[in-house]
CSV table of N, CA and C in Angstrom, one decimal:
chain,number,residue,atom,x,y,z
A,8,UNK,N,131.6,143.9,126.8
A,8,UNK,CA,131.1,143.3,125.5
A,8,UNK,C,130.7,141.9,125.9
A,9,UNK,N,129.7,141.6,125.9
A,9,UNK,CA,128.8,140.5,125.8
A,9,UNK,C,129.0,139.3,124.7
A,10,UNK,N,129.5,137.9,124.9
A,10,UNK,CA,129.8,136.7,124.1
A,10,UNK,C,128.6,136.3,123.4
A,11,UNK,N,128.5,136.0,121.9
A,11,UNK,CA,127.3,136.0,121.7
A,11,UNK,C,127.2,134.4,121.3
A,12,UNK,N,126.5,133.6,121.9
A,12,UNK,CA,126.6,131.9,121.7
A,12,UNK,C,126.0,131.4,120.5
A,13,UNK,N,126.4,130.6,120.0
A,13,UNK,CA,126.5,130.4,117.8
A,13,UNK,C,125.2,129.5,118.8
A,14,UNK,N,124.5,129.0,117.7
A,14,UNK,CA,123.2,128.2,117.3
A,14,UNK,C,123.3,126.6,118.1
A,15,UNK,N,122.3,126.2,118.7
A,15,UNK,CA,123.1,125.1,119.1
A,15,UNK,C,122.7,124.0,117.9
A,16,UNK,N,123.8,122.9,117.8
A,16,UNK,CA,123.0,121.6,117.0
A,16,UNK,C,121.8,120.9,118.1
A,17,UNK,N,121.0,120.4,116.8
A,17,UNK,CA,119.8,119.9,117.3
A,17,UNK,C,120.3,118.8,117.0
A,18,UNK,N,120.4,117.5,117.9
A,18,UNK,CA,120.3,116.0,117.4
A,18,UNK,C,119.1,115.2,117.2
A,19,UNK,N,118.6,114.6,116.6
A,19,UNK,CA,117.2,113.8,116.5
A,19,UNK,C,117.5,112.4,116.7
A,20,UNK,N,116.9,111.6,117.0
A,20,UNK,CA,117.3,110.3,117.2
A,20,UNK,C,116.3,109.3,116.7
A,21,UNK,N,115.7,108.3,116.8
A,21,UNK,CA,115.1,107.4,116.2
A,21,UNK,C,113.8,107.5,117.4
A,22,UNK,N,112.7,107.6,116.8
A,22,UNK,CA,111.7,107.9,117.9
A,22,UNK,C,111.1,106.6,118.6
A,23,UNK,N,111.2,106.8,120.6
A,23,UNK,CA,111.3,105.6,120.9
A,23,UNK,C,109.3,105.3,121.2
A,24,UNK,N,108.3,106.2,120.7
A,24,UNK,CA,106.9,106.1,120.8
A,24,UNK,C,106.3,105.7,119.5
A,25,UNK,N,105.0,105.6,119.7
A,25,UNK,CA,104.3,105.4,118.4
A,25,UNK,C,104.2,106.8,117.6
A,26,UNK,N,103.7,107.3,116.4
A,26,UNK,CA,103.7,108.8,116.0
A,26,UNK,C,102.1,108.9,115.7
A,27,UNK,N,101.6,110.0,115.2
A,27,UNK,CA,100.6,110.4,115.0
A,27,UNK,C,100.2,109.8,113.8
A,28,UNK,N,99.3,108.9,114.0
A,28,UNK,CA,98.6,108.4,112.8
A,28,UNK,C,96.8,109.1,112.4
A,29,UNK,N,97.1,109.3,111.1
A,29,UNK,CA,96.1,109.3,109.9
A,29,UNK,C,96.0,108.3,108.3
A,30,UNK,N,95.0,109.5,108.1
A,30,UNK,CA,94.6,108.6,106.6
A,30,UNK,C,94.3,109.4,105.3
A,31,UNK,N,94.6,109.3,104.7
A,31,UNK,CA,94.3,110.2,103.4
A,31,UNK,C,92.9,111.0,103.3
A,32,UNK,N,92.8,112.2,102.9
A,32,UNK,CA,91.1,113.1,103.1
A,32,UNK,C,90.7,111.7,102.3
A,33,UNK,N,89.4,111.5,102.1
A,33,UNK,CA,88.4,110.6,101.0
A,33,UNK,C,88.3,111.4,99.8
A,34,UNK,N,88.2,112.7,99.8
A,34,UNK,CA,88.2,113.1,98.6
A,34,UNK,C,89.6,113.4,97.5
A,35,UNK,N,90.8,112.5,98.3
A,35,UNK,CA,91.5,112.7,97.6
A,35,UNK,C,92.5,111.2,97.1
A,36,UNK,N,91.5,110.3,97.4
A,36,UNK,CA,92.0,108.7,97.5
A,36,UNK,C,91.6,108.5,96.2
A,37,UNK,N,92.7,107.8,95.5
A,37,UNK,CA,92.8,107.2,94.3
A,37,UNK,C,92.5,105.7,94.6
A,38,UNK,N,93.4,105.0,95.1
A,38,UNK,CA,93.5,103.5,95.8
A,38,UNK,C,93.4,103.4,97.1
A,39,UNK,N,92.9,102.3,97.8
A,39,UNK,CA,93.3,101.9,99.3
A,39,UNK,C,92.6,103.3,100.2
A,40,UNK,N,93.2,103.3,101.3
A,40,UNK,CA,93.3,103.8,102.5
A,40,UNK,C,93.8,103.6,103.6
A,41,UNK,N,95.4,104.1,103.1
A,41,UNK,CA,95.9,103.8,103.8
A,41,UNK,C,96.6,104.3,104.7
A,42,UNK,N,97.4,103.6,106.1
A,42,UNK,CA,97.3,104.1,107.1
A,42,UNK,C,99.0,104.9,107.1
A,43,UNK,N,98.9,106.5,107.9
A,43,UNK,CA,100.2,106.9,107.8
A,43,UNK,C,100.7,107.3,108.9
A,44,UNK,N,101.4,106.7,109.6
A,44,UNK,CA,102.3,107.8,110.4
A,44,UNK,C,103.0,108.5,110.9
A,45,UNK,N,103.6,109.3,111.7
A,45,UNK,CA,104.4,110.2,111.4
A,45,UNK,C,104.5,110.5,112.3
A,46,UNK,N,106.3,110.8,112.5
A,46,UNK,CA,107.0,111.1,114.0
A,46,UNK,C,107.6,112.4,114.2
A,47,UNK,N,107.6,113.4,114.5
A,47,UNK,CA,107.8,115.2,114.7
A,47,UNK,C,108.9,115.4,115.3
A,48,UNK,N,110.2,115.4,114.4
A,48,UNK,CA,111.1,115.1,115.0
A,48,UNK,C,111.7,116.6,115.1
A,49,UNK,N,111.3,117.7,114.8
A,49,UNK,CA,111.9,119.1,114.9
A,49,UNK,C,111.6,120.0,114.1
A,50,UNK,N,111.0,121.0,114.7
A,50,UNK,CA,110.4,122.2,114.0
A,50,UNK,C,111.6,123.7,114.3
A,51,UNK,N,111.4,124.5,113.3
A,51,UNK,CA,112.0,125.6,113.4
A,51,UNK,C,111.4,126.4,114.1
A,52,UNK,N,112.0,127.0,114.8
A,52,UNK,CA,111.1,128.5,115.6
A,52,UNK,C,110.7,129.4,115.2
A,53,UNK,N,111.2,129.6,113.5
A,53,UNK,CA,110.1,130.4,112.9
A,53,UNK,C,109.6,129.9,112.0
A,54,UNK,N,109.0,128.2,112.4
A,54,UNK,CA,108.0,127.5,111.8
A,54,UNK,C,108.0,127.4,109.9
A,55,UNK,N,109.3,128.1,109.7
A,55,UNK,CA,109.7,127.8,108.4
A,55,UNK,C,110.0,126.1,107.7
A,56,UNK,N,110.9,125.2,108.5
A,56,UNK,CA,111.4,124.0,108.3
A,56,UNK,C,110.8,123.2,109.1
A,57,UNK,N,110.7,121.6,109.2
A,57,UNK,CA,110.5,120.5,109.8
A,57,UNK,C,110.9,119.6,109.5
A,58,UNK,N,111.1,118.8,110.4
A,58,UNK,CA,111.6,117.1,109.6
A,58,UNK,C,111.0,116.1,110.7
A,59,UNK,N,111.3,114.8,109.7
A,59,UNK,CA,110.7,113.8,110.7
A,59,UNK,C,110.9,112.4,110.0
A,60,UNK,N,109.7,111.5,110.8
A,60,UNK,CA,109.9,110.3,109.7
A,60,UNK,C,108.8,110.2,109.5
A,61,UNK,N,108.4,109.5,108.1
A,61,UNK,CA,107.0,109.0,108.0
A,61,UNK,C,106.5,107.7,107.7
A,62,UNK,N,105.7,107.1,107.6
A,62,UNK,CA,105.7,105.5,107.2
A,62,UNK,C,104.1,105.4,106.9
A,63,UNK,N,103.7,104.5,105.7
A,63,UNK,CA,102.5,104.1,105.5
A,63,UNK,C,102.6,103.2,104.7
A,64,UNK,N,101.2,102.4,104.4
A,64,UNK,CA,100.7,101.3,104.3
A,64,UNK,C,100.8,102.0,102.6
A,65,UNK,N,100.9,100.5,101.3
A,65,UNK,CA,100.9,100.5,100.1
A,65,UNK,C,99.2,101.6,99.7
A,66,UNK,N,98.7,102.5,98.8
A,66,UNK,CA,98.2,103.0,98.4
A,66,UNK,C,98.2,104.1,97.5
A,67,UNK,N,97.2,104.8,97.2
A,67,UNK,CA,97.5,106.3,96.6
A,67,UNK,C,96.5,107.5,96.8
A,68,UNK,N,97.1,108.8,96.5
A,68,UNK,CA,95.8,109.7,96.6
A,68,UNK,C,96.6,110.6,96.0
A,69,UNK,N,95.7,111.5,95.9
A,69,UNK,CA,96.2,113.1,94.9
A,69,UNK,C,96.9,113.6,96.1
A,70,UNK,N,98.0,115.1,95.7
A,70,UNK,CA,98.2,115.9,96.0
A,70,UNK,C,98.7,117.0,96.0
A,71,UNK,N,98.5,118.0,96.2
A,71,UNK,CA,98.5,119.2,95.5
A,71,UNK,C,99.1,120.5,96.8
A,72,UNK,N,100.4,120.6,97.1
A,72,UNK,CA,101.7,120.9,97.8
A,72,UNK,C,101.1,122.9,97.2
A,73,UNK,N,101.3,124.0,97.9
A,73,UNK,CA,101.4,125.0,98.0
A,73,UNK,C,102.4,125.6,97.8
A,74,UNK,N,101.9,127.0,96.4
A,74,UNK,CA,103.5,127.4,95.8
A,74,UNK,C,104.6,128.2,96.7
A,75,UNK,N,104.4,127.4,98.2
A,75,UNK,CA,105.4,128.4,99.4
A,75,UNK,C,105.9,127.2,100.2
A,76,UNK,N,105.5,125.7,99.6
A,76,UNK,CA,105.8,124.3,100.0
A,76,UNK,C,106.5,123.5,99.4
A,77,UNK,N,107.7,123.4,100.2
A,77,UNK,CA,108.4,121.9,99.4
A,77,UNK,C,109.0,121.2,100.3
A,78,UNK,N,109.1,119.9,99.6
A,78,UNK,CA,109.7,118.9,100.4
A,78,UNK,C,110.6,117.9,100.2
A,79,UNK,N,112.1,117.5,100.7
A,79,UNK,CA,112.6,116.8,100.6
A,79,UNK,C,112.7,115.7,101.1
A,80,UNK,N,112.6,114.2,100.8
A,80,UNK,CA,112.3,113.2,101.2
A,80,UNK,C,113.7,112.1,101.1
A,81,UNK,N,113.9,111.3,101.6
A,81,UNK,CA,114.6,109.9,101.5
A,81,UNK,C,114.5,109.0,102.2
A,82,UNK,N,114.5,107.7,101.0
A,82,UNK,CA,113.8,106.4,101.7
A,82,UNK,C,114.2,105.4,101.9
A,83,UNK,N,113.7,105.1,103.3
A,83,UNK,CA,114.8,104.4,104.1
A,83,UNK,C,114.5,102.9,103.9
A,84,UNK,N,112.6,102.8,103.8
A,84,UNK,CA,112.4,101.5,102.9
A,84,UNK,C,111.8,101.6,102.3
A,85,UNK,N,111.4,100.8,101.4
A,85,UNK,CA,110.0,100.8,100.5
A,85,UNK,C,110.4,101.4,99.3
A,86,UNK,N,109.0,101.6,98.4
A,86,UNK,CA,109.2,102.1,97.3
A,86,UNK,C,107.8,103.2,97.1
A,87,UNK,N,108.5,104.2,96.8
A,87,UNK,CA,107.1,105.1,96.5
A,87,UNK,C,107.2,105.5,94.8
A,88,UNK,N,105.8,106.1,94.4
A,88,UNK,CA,105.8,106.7,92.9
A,88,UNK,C,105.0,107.9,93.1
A,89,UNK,N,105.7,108.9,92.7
A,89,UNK,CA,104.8,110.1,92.5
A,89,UNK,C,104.6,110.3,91.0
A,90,UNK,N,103.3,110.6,90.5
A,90,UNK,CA,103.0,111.1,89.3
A,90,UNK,C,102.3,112.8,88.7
A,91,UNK,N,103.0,113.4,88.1
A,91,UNK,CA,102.5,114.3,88.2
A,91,UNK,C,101.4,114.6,87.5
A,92,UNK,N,100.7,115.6,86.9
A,92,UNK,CA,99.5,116.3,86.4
A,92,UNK,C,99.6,115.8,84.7
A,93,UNK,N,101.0,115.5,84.2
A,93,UNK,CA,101.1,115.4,82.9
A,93,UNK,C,100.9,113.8,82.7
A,94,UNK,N,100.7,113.1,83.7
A,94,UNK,CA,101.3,111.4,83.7
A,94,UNK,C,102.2,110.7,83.9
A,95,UNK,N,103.2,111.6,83.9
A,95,UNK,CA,105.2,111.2,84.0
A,95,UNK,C,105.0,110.6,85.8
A,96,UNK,N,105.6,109.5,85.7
A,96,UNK,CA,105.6,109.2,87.2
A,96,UNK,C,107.4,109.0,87.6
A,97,UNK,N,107.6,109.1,88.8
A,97,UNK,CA,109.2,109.0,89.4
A,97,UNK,C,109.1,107.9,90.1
A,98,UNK,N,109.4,106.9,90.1
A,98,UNK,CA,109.9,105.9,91.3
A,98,UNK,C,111.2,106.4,92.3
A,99,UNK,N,110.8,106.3,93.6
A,99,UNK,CA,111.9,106.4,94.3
A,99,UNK,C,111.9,105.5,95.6
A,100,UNK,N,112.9,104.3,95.4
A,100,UNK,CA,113.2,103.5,96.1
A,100,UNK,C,114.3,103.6,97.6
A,101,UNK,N,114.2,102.4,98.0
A,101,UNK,CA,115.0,102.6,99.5
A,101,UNK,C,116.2,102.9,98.8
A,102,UNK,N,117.2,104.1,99.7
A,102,UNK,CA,118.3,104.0,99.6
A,102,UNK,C,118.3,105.5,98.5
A,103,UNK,N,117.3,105.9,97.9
A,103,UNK,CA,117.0,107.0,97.4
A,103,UNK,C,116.3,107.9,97.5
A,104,UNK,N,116.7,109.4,97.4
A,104,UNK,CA,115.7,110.4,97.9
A,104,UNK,C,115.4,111.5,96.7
A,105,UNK,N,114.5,112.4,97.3
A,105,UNK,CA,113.4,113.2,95.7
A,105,UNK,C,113.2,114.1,96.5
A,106,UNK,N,112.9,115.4,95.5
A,106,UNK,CA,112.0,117.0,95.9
A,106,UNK,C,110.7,117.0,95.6
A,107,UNK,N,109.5,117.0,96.5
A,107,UNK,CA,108.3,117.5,95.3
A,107,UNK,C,108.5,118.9,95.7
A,108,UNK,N,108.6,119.5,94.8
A,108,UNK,CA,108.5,121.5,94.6
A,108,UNK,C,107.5,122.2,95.1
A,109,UNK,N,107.6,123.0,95.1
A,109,UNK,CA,106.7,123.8,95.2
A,109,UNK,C,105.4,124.1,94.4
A,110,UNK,N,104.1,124.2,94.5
A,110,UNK,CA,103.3,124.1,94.0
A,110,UNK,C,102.8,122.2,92.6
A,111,UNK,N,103.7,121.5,93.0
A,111,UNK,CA,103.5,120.4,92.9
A,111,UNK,C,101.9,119.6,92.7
A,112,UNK,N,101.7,119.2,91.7
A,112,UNK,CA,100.2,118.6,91.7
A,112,UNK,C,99.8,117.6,91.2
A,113,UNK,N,100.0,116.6,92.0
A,113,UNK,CA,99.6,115.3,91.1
A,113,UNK,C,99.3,114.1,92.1
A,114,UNK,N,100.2,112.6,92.3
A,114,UNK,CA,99.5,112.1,93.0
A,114,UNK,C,100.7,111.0,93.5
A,115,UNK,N,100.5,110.8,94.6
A,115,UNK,CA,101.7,109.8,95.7
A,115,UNK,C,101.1,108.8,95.6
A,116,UNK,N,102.0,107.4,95.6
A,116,UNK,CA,101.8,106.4,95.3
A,116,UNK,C,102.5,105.6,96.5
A,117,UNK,N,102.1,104.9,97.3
A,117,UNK,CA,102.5,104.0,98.0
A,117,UNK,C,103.0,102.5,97.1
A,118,UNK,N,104.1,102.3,96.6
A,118,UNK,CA,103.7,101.0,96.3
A,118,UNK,C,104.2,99.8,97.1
A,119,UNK,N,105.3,99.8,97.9
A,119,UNK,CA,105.6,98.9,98.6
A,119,UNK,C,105.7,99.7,100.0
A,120,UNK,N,105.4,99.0,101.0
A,120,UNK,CA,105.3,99.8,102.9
A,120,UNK,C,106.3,100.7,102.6
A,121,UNK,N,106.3,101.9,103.0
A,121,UNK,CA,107.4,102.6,102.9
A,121,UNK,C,107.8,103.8,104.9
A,122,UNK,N,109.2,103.6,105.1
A,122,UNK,CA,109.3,104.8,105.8
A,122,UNK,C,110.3,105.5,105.2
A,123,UNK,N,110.6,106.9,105.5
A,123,UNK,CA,111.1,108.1,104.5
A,123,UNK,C,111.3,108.4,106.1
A,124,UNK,N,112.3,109.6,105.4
A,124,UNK,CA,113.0,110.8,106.3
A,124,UNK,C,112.6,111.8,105.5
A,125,UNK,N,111.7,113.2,106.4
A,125,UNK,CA,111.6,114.1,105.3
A,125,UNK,C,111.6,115.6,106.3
A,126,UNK,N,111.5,116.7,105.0
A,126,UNK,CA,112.2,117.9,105.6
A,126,UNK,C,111.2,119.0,104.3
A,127,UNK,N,110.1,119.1,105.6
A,127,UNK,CA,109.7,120.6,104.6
A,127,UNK,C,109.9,121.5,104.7
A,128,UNK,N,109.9,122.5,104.2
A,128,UNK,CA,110.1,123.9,103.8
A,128,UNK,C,108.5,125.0,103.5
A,129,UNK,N,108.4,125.9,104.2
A,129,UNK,CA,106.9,126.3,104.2
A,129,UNK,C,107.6,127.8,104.3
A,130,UNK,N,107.5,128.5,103.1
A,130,UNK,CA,107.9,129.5,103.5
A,130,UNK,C,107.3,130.8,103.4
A,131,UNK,N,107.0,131.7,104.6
A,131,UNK,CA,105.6,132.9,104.6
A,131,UNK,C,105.6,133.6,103.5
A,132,UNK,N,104.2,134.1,103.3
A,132,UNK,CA,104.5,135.2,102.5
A,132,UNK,C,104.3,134.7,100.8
A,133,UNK,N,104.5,133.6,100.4
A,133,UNK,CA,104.5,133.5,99.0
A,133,UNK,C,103.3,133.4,98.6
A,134,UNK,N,103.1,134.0,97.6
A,134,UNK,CA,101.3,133.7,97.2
A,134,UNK,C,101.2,132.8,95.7
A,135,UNK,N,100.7,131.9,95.2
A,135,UNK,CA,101.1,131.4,93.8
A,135,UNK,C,100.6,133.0,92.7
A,136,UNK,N,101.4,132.6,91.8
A,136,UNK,CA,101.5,133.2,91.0
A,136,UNK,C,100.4,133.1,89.6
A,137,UNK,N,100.0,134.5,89.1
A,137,UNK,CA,98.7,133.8,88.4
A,137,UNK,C,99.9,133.9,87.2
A,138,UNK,N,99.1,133.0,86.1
A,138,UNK,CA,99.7,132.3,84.6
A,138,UNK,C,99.4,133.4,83.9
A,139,UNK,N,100.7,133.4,82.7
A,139,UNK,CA,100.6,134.6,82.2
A,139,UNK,C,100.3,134.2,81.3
A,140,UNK,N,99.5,135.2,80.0
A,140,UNK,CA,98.4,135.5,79.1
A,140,UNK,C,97.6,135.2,79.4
């Protein structure tokens, strides 16, 4: 009988390179353009989870997350606002963290430099669901 070896921990550590930097699509900028980047700190092997860190410059743009996408976020500085589709906006400051859900639609707000720790979830297979009546 063969020992079967448990999962190993993955540690991540503070990334000692620059990350992959971008900029919001144009057709989806509200304010600014501003600059974001982002460090790939571990993916799952069945490309279900990720996490990492991300950081960008004060701005805003729409966005609109897929009903098989969510993400948990916490901020390490800064201050962000997400607003959704109805107007209702969330502040979430350093030292606090937030879900956008799944199928989520509305718009991220940069207001003060921000870097975050975050962890999505993408999971196969889900298709949105059409609205009933």
């Amino acid at each position: 009988m063969s020992e079967l070896s448990a999962p190993a921990i993955v540690r991540v550590a503070q990334p000692s390179s620059a990350g992959a930097i971008d900029h919001p699509r144009p057709d989806r900028l509200v304010r600014g353009n501003p600059r974001r980047e982002t460090w790939s700190l571990y993916e799952s092997g069945d490309g279900v989870s990720s996490i990492g860190i991300w950081a960008c410059e004060p701005g805003m743009w729409r966005i609109v997350f897929a009903a098989n996408k969510e993400e948990y976020f916490f901020v390490l500085e800064g201050h962000v606002r997400l607003h959704d589709e109805a107007g209702v906006a969330v502040d979430v400051r350093a030292g606090e963290g937030a879900v956008i859900p799944a199928g989520f639609v509305g718009a991220f707000e940069v207001v003060e430099p921000v870097r975050k720790h975050f962890v999505v979830i993408e999971r196969p297979g889900l298709q949105p669901q059409a609205p009933l009546g």
